[in-house]
């Protein structure tokens, strides 16, 4: 999972939060499928405008597919999959807004005399109990809260979709937008100019190599002097030197 500098709901990392949002969409889809199968109004978010009674449940039911897509997109950091999930959430928001407006318009006619032509049992119950004003306020508050929550979920998913790379193995780190020159980068990260240390280290390596070369030359000269002394005074050096055709010392034997 990609590293997040942002959070969702001020508590969890953004990618985990979007994963939970996708799971919420999946669970809502399961509830919507049950509502469509049973026709239970208690499982539907609307109902005052009977013409759009099943529209929100039908749209929400697609979360069974898109919720799974959004969950994989959040966990694997796939931007295209997250964009598909964002599209579903936007369609859900649009449906919620249209249906809420239609339901509120139906509630406005709750006390109307010609309401009987609509044959809306839910409005009949509210009118008989004198609860139409309370129902309108309760509907406004509930619809606003529901829409606000899913609008925030959509925005959080959109933020993750625009900040996650498709292939995490090819993520490249660039500082082009933060600093252009080396001096600006050093200043950005609060470090000193390393070139002085690099020059000092290069000088130390050069000096060490010169000393090593000088020591090797001194060792070679010492070995040559020892060979010459061994050839001139074999009794003192414990061996007898033999010479090659070129006059150089070839080997040295030892006297018993």
CSV table of C-alpha atoms in Angstrom, one decimal:
chain,number,residue,atom,x,y,z
A,1,UNK,CA,0.0,0.0,0.0
A,2,UNK,CA,1.2,3.4,-0.9
A,3,UNK,CA,2.5,5.7,1.8
A,4,UNK,CA,-0.1,8.4,2.7
A,5,UNK,CA,0.7,11.9,4.0
A,6,UNK,CA,-3.1,12.6,4.1
A,7,UNK,CA,-5.8,11.1,6.3
A,8,UNK,CA,-9.4,10.2,6.0
A,9,UNK,CA,-11.8,11.4,8.7
A,10,UNK,CA,-8.8,12.8,10.6
A,11,UNK,CA,-8.1,9.3,12.0
A,12,UNK,CA,-6.9,6.8,9.4
A,13,UNK,CA,-4.5,7.0,6.4
A,14,UNK,CA,-6.3,8.0,3.2
A,15,UNK,CA,-5.8,4.7,1.4
A,16,UNK,CA,-7.2,2.7,4.4
A,17,UNK,CA,-10.1,5.2,4.6
A,18,UNK,CA,-11.0,4.7,1.0
A,19,UNK,CA,-10.9,1.0,1.5
A,20,UNK,CA,-13.4,1.4,4.3
A,21,UNK,CA,-15.5,3.6,2.0
A,22,UNK,CA,-15.5,0.9,-0.7
A,23,UNK,CA,-16.6,-1.6,1.9
A,24,UNK,CA,-19.4,0.7,3.0
A,25,UNK,CA,-20.5,0.9,-0.6
A,26,UNK,CA,-20.5,-2.9,-0.9
A,27,UNK,CA,-22.5,-3.3,2.3
A,28,UNK,CA,-25.0,-0.6,1.1
A,29,UNK,CA,-25.4,-2.5,-2.1
A,30,UNK,CA,-26.2,-5.7,-0.2
A,31,UNK,CA,-28.9,-3.8,1.7
A,32,UNK,CA,-30.3,-2.3,-1.5
A,33,UNK,CA,-30.5,-5.7,-3.1
A,34,UNK,CA,-32.5,-7.0,-0.1
A,35,UNK,CA,-34.8,-3.9,-0.4
A,36,UNK,CA,-35.4,-4.5,-4.1
A,37,UNK,CA,-36.1,-8.2,-3.5
A,38,UNK,CA,-38.5,-7.7,-0.6
A,39,UNK,CA,-39.9,-4.2,-1.4
A,40,UNK,CA,-39.4,-3.2,2.3
A,41,UNK,CA,-39.6,0.6,2.4
A,42,UNK,CA,-37.7,0.6,5.7
A,43,UNK,CA,-34.5,-0.4,3.8
A,44,UNK,CA,-34.9,2.4,1.2
A,45,UNK,CA,-33.6,5.9,1.6
A,46,UNK,CA,-36.7,7.5,-0.1
A,47,UNK,CA,-40.4,6.8,-0.7
A,48,UNK,CA,-42.4,10.0,-0.7
A,49,UNK,CA,-42.2,10.3,-4.5
A,50,UNK,CA,-43.4,6.9,-5.7
A,51,UNK,CA,-42.2,7.5,-9.2
A,52,UNK,CA,-38.6,7.3,-8.1
A,53,UNK,CA,-39.1,4.7,-5.3
A,54,UNK,CA,-36.6,2.1,-6.6
A,55,UNK,CA,-34.1,4.4,-8.4
A,56,UNK,CA,-31.7,4.9,-5.4
A,57,UNK,CA,-31.7,1.2,-4.5
A,58,UNK,CA,-31.0,0.2,-8.1
A,59,UNK,CA,-28.0,2.6,-8.4
A,60,UNK,CA,-26.8,1.7,-4.9
A,61,UNK,CA,-26.9,-2.0,-5.9
A,62,UNK,CA,-24.2,-1.5,-8.4
A,63,UNK,CA,-21.9,-0.9,-5.4
A,64,UNK,CA,-21.7,-4.7,-5.2
A,65,UNK,CA,-19.3,-4.5,-8.2
A,66,UNK,CA,-17.9,-1.0,-7.9
A,67,UNK,CA,-17.2,-1.3,-4.1
A,68,UNK,CA,-15.0,-4.3,-4.8
A,69,UNK,CA,-13.2,-2.4,-7.6
A,70,UNK,CA,-12.7,0.6,-5.2
A,71,UNK,CA,-11.3,-1.7,-2.5
A,72,UNK,CA,-8.8,-3.3,-4.8
A,73,UNK,CA,-7.9,0.1,-6.2
A,74,UNK,CA,-7.3,1.5,-2.7
A,75,UNK,CA,-5.2,-1.5,-1.5
A,76,UNK,CA,-3.1,-1.8,-4.7
A,77,UNK,CA,-2.8,1.8,-5.5
A,78,UNK,CA,-4.4,1.6,-9.0
A,79,UNK,CA,-5.5,5.0,-10.2
A,80,UNK,CA,-7.7,3.8,-13.0
A,81,UNK,CA,-9.7,1.5,-10.7
A,82,UNK,CA,-10.1,4.3,-8.2
A,83,UNK,CA,-11.4,6.6,-10.9
A,84,UNK,CA,-14.0,4.1,-11.8
A,85,UNK,CA,-15.1,3.9,-8.2
A,86,UNK,CA,-15.2,7.8,-8.1
A,87,UNK,CA,-17.5,7.7,-11.1
A,88,UNK,CA,-19.9,5.4,-9.3
A,89,UNK,CA,-19.9,7.6,-6.2
A,90,UNK,CA,-20.6,10.6,-8.3
A,91,UNK,CA,-23.5,8.9,-10.0
A,92,UNK,CA,-24.8,7.9,-6.6
A,93,UNK,CA,-24.5,11.5,-5.4
A,94,UNK,CA,-26.4,12.8,-8.4
A,95,UNK,CA,-29.2,10.2,-7.9
A,96,UNK,CA,-29.4,11.1,-4.2
A,97,UNK,CA,-29.8,14.8,-5.1
A,98,UNK,CA,-32.5,14.2,-7.7
A,99,UNK,CA,-34.5,11.8,-5.6
A,100,UNK,CA,-34.2,14.0,-2.5
A,101,UNK,CA,-35.5,17.0,-4.4
A,102,UNK,CA,-38.4,14.9,-5.8
A,103,UNK,CA,-39.2,13.6,-2.3
A,104,UNK,CA,-39.1,17.1,-0.8
A,105,UNK,CA,-41.4,18.4,-3.5
A,106,UNK,CA,-43.8,15.6,-2.7
A,107,UNK,CA,-43.6,16.5,1.0
A,108,UNK,CA,-44.5,20.1,0.2
A,109,UNK,CA,-47.9,18.9,-1.0
A,110,UNK,CA,-48.4,16.8,2.1
A,111,UNK,CA,-51.4,18.9,3.3
A,112,UNK,CA,-52.8,19.7,-0.2
A,113,UNK,CA,-56.4,18.8,-0.9
A,114,UNK,CA,-55.7,17.3,-4.3
A,115,UNK,CA,-53.1,15.0,-2.8
A,116,UNK,CA,-55.5,12.1,-2.9
A,117,UNK,CA,-55.0,11.8,-6.6
A,118,UNK,CA,-51.4,10.7,-6.0
A,119,UNK,CA,-52.5,7.7,-4.0
A,120,UNK,CA,-49.5,8.0,-1.7
A,121,UNK,CA,-50.0,6.0,1.5
A,122,UNK,CA,-47.0,7.5,3.2
A,123,UNK,CA,-48.3,11.1,2.8
A,124,UNK,CA,-51.7,10.0,3.9
A,125,UNK,CA,-50.3,8.8,7.2
A,126,UNK,CA,-48.4,12.0,7.8
A,127,UNK,CA,-51.3,14.2,6.9
A,128,UNK,CA,-53.7,12.3,9.2
A,129,UNK,CA,-51.3,12.6,12.1
A,130,UNK,CA,-50.6,16.3,11.4
A,131,UNK,CA,-46.8,15.5,11.0
A,132,UNK,CA,-46.2,17.0,7.7
A,133,UNK,CA,-44.1,20.0,9.0
A,134,UNK,CA,-42.0,17.7,11.2
A,135,UNK,CA,-41.6,15.2,8.4
A,136,UNK,CA,-40.3,17.9,6.1
A,137,UNK,CA,-37.7,19.1,8.6
A,138,UNK,CA,-36.7,15.6,9.5
A,139,UNK,CA,-36.3,14.7,5.8
A,140,UNK,CA,-34.2,17.8,5.2
A,141,UNK,CA,-31.8,17.1,8.0
A,142,UNK,CA,-31.5,13.4,7.2
A,143,UNK,CA,-31.1,13.9,3.5
A,144,UNK,CA,-28.5,16.7,4.1
A,145,UNK,CA,-26.5,14.4,6.5
A,146,UNK,CA,-26.6,11.5,4.1
A,147,UNK,CA,-25.6,13.5,1.1
A,148,UNK,CA,-22.8,15.2,3.1
A,149,UNK,CA,-21.3,11.9,4.2
A,150,UNK,CA,-21.2,10.4,0.7
A,151,UNK,CA,-20.0,13.7,-0.7
A,152,UNK,CA,-17.0,13.6,1.7
A,153,UNK,CA,-16.5,9.9,0.8
A,154,UNK,CA,-16.4,10.9,-2.9
A,155,UNK,CA,-14.0,13.7,-2.3
A,156,UNK,CA,-11.6,11.5,-0.2
A,157,UNK,CA,-11.7,8.8,-3.0
A,158,UNK,CA,-11.0,11.5,-5.6
A,159,UNK,CA,-8.0,12.8,-3.6
A,160,UNK,CA,-6.5,9.3,-3.5
A,161,UNK,CA,-7.2,8.7,-7.1
A,162,UNK,CA,-5.2,11.8,-8.0
A,163,UNK,CA,-2.3,10.9,-5.7
A,164,UNK,CA,-1.6,7.2,-6.3
A,165,UNK,CA,0.5,5.7,-9.0
A,166,UNK,CA,-0.6,2.8,-11.1
A,167,UNK,CA,2.6,0.8,-10.9
A,168,UNK,CA,4.3,1.3,-7.6
A,169,UNK,CA,7.4,-0.5,-8.7
A,170,UNK,CA,8.1,2.4,-11.2
A,171,UNK,CA,7.7,5.3,-8.8
A,172,UNK,CA,10.4,7.8,-9.3
A,173,UNK,CA,11.4,10.4,-6.7
A,174,UNK,CA,12.0,13.8,-8.2
A,175,UNK,CA,12.7,17.1,-6.5
A,176,UNK,CA,12.3,19.2,-9.6
A,177,UNK,CA,9.3,21.0,-8.1
A,178,UNK,CA,11.1,21.7,-4.8
A,179,UNK,CA,14.7,22.6,-5.8
A,180,UNK,CA,16.5,23.1,-9.1
A,181,UNK,CA,20.2,23.5,-8.2
A,182,UNK,CA,22.4,21.5,-5.9
A,183,UNK,CA,22.7,24.4,-3.6
A,184,UNK,CA,18.9,24.8,-3.3
A,185,UNK,CA,18.6,21.1,-2.5
A,186,UNK,CA,21.3,21.2,0.2
A,187,UNK,CA,19.5,24.3,1.7
A,188,UNK,CA,16.1,22.5,1.5
A,189,UNK,CA,17.4,19.5,3.5
A,190,UNK,CA,19.6,21.6,5.8
A,191,UNK,CA,23.0,20.0,4.9
A,192,UNK,CA,26.4,21.5,4.2
A,193,UNK,CA,28.1,21.7,0.9
A,194,UNK,CA,29.8,18.3,0.6
A,195,UNK,CA,32.3,19.3,-2.1
A,196,UNK,CA,34.9,20.5,0.5
A,197,UNK,CA,34.8,17.1,2.2
A,198,UNK,CA,34.9,15.4,-1.2
A,199,UNK,CA,38.0,17.4,-2.1
A,200,UNK,CA,39.6,16.6,1.2
A,201,UNK,CA,38.9,12.9,0.8
A,202,UNK,CA,40.3,13.0,-2.8
A,203,UNK,CA,43.5,14.7,-1.5
A,204,UNK,CA,43.9,12.1,1.3
A,205,UNK,CA,43.5,9.3,-1.2
A,206,UNK,CA,46.1,10.8,-3.5
A,207,UNK,CA,48.6,11.3,-0.7
A,208,UNK,CA,48.1,7.7,0.5
A,209,UNK,CA,48.7,6.4,-3.0
A,210,UNK,CA,51.9,8.5,-3.3
A,211,UNK,CA,53.1,7.1,0.1
A,212,UNK,CA,52.3,3.6,-0.9
A,213,UNK,CA,54.2,4.0,-4.2
A,214,UNK,CA,57.2,5.5,-2.4
A,215,UNK,CA,57.2,2.7,0.2
A,216,UNK,CA,57.0,0.1,-2.6
A,217,UNK,CA,60.0,1.7,-4.3
A,218,UNK,CA,62.0,1.7,-1.0
A,219,UNK,CA,61.2,-1.9,-0.5
A,220,UNK,CA,62.4,-2.8,-4.0
A,221,UNK,CA,65.6,-0.9,-3.5
A,222,UNK,CA,66.2,-2.6,-0.1
A,223,UNK,CA,65.6,-6.0,-1.7
A,224,UNK,CA,68.0,-5.2,-4.5
A,225,UNK,CA,70.7,-4.1,-2.0
A,226,UNK,CA,70.2,-7.2,0.0
A,227,UNK,CA,70.6,-9.4,-3.1
A,228,UNK,CA,73.8,-7.5,-4.1
A,229,UNK,CA,75.2,-7.9,-0.6
A,230,UNK,CA,74.3,-11.5,-0.5
A,231,UNK,CA,76.2,-12.1,-3.8
A,232,UNK,CA,79.2,-10.1,-2.6
A,233,UNK,CA,79.3,-11.6,0.9
A,234,UNK,CA,77.5,-14.9,0.8
A,235,UNK,CA,79.1,-16.1,4.1
A,236,UNK,CA,77.5,-13.2,6.0
A,237,UNK,CA,74.1,-13.4,4.3
A,238,UNK,CA,74.0,-17.2,4.5
A,239,UNK,CA,73.6,-18.0,0.8
A,240,UNK,CA,75.2,-18.1,-2.6
A,241,UNK,CA,73.8,-16.1,-5.4
A,242,UNK,CA,73.5,-17.3,-8.9
A,243,UNK,CA,73.4,-15.0,-11.9
A,244,UNK,CA,71.5,-15.2,-15.2
A,245,UNK,CA,72.9,-14.4,-18.7
A,246,UNK,CA,72.1,-10.8,-18.2
A,247,UNK,CA,74.2,-10.5,-15.1
A,248,UNK,CA,71.2,-10.0,-12.8
A,249,UNK,CA,70.8,-12.1,-9.7
A,250,UNK,CA,68.6,-15.1,-10.6
A,251,UNK,CA,68.4,-17.0,-7.3
A,252,UNK,CA,70.3,-17.6,-4.1
A,253,UNK,CA,71.3,-20.8,-2.5
A,254,UNK,CA,72.2,-21.4,1.1
A,255,UNK,CA,75.5,-22.8,2.3
A,256,UNK,CA,75.4,-25.7,4.7
